PDB file of C-alpha atoms in Angstrom:
ATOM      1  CA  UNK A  77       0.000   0.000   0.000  1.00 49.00           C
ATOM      2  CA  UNK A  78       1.345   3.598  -1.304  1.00 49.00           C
ATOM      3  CA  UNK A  79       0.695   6.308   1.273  1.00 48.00           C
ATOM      4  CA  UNK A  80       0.981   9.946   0.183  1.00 45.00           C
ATOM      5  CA  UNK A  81       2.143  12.602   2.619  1.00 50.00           C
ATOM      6  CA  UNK A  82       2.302  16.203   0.972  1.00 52.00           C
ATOM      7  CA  UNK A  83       5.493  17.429   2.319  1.00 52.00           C
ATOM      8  CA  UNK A  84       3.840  20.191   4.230  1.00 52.00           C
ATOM      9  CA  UNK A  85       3.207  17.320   6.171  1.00 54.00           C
ATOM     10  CA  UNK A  86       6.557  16.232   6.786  1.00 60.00           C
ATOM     11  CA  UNK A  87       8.279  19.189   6.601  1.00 63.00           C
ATOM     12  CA  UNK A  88       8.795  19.081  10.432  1.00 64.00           C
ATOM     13  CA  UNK A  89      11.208  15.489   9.930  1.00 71.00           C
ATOM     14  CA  UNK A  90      12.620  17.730   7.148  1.00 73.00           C
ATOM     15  CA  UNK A  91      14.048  20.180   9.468  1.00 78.00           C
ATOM     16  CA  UNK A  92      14.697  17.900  12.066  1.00 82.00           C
ATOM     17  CA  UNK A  93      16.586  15.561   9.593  1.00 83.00           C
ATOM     18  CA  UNK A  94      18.472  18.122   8.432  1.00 83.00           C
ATOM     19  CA  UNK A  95      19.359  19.762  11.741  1.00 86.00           C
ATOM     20  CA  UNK A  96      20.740  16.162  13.255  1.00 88.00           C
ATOM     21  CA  UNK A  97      22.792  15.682   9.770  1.00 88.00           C
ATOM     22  CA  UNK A  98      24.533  19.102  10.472  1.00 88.00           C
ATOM     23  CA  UNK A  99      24.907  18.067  14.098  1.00 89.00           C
ATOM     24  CA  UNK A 100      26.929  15.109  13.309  1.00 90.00           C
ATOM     25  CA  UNK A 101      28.722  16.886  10.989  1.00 90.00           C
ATOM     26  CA  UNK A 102      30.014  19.971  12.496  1.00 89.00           C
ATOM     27  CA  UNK A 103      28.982  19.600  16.436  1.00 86.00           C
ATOM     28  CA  UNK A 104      26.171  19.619  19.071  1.00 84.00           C
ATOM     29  CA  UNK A 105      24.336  23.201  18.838  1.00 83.00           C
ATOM     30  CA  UNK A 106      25.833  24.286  15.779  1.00 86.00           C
ATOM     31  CA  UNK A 107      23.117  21.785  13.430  1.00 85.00           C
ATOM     32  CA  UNK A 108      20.277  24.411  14.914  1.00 85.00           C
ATOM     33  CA  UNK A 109      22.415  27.608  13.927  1.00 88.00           C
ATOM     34  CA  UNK A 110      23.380  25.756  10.200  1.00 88.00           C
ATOM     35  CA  UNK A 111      19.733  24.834   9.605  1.00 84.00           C
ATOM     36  CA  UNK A 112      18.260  28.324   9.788  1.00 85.00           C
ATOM     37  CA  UNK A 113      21.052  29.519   7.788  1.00 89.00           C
ATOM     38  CA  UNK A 114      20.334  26.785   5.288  1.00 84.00           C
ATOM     39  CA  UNK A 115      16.492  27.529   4.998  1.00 83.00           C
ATOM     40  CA  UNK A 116      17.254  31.811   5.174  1.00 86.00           C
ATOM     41  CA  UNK A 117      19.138  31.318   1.700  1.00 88.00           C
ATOM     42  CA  UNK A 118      16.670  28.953   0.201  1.00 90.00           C
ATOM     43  CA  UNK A 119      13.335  30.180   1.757  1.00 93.00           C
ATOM     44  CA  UNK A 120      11.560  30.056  -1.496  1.00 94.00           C
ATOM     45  CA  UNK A 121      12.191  26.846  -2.830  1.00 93.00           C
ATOM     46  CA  UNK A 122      11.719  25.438   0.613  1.00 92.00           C
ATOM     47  CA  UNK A 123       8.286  27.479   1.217  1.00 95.00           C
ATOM     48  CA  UNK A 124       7.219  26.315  -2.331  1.00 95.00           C
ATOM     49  CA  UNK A 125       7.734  22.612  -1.342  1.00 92.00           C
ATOM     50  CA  UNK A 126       5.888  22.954   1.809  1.00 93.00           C
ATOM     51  CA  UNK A 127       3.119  24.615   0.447  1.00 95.00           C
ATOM     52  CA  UNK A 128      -0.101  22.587   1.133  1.00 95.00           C
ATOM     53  CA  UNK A 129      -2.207  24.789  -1.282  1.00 96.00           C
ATOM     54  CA  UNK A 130      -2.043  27.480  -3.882  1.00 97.00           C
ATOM     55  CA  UNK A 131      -4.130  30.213  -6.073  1.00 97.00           C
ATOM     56  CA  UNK A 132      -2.628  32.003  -9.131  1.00 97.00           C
ATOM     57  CA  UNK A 133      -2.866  35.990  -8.625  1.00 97.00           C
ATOM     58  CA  UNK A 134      -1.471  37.272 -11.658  1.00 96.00           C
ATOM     59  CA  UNK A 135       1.586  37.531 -14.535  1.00 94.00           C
ATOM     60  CA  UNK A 136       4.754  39.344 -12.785  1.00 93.00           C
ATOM     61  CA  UNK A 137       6.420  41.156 -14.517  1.00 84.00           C
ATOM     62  CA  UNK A 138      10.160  41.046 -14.199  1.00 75.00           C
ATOM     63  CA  UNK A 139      12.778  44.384 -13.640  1.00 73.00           C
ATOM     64  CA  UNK A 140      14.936  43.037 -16.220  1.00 69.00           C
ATOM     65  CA  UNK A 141      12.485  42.509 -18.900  1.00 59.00           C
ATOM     66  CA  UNK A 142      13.676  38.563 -19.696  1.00 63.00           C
ATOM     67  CA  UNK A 143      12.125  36.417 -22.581  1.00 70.00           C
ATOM     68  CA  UNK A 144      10.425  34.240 -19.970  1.00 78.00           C
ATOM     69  CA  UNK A 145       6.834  34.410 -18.363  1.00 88.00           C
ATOM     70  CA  UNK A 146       6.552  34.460 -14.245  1.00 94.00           C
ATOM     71  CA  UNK A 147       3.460  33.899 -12.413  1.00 96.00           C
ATOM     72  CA  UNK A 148       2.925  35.666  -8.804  1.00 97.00           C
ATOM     73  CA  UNK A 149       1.634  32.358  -6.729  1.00 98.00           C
ATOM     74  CA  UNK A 150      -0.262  32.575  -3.236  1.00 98.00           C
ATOM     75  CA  UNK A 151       0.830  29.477  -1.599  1.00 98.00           C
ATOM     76  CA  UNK A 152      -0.280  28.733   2.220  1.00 98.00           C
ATOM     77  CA  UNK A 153       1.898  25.819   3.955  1.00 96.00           C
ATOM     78  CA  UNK A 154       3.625  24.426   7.203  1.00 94.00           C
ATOM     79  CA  UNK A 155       7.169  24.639   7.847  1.00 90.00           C
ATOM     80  CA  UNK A 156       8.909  23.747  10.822  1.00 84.00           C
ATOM     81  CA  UNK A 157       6.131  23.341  12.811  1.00 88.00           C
ATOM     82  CA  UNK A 158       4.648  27.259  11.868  1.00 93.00           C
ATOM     83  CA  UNK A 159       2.470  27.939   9.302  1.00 96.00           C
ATOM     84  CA  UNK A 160       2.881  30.552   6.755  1.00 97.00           C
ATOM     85  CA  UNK A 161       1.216  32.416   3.974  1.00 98.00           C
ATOM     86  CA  UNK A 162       3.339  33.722   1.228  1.00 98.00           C
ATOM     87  CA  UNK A 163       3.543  34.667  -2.875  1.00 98.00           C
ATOM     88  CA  UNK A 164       5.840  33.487  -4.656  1.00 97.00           C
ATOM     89  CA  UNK A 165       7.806  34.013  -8.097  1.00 96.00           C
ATOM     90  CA  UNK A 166       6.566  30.820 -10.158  1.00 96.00           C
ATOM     91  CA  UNK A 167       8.213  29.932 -13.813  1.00 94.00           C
ATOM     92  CA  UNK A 168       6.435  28.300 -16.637  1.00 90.00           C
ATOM     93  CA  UNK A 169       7.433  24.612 -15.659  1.00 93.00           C
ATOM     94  CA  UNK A 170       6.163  25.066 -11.654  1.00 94.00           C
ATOM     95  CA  UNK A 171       9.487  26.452  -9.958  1.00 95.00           C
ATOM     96  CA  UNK A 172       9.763  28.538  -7.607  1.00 96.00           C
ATOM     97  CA  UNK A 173      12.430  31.810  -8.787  1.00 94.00           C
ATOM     98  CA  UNK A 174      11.719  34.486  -6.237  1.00 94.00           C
ATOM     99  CA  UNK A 175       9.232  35.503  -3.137  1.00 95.00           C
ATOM    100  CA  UNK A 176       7.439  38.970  -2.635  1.00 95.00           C
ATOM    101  CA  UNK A 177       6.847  38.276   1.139  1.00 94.00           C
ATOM    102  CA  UNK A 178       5.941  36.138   4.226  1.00 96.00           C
ATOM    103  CA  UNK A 179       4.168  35.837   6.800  1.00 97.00           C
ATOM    104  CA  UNK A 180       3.864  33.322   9.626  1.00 96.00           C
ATOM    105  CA  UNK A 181       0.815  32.142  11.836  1.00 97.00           C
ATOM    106  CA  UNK A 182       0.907  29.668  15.053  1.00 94.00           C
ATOM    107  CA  UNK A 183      -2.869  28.582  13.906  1.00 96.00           C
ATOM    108  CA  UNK A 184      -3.754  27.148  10.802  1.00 96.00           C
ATOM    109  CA  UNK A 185      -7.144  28.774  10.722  1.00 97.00           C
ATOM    110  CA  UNK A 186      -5.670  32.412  10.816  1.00 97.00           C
ATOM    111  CA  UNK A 187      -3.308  31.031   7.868  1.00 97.00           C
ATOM    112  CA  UNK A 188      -6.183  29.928   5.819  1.00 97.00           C
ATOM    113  CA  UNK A 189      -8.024  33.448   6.715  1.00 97.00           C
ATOM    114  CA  UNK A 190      -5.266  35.639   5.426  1.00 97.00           C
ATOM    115  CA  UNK A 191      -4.682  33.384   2.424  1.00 97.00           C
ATOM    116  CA  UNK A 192      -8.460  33.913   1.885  1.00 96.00           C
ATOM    117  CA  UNK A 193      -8.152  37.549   1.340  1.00 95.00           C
ATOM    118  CA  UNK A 194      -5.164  37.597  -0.570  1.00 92.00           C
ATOM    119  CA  UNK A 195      -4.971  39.174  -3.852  1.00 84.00           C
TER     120      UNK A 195
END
């Protein structure tokens, strides 16, 4: 039997996976430090695979005027045990390039409220 787990889901073992692999690697309290570090520089791509649910808002257009189309995304998730409401930078083929902004709720319902209303 197949069981599927959206990664929102699991992103809590994510984190903690990843913290213990630093913590072996470089020392007791340093994995924590490493993690958040890890997940500052790669917030979007980890936010967009944690997302439990998006809604298309719009075409965004780019500063630099490239040959490619980008999407602005409103994606709601869990990450790390908090759950957040964000819009992202989406490409043509579903990957995540760039986030507008963030923010982070200790309730699921006021995350699904504010991703409600956004436009």
């Amino acid at each position: 039997m197949t069981m599927f787990q959206p990664i929102g889901a699991a992103s809590d073992r994510v984190v903690a996976t990843l913290v213990a692999g630093l913590e072996i690697e470089f020392g007791r309290g340093a994995g924590e430090a490493l993690a958040q570090r890890f997940l500052e520089a790669e917030e979007s791509d980890f936010l967009w695979d944690a997302r439990v649910s998006e809604r298309w808002l719009g075409a965004y257009q780019a500063q630099d005027e490239e040959d490619f189309e980008l999407d602005r995304v409103a994606i709601i998730g869990r990450l790390d045990g908090r759950w957040f409401v964000a819009v992202s930078i989406v490409d043509g083929d579903g990957n995540a390039q760039g986030l507008m902004g963030r923010r982070s709720f200790r309730s699921e319902a006021r995350a699904r409220a504010a991703f409600a209303i956004m436009h």
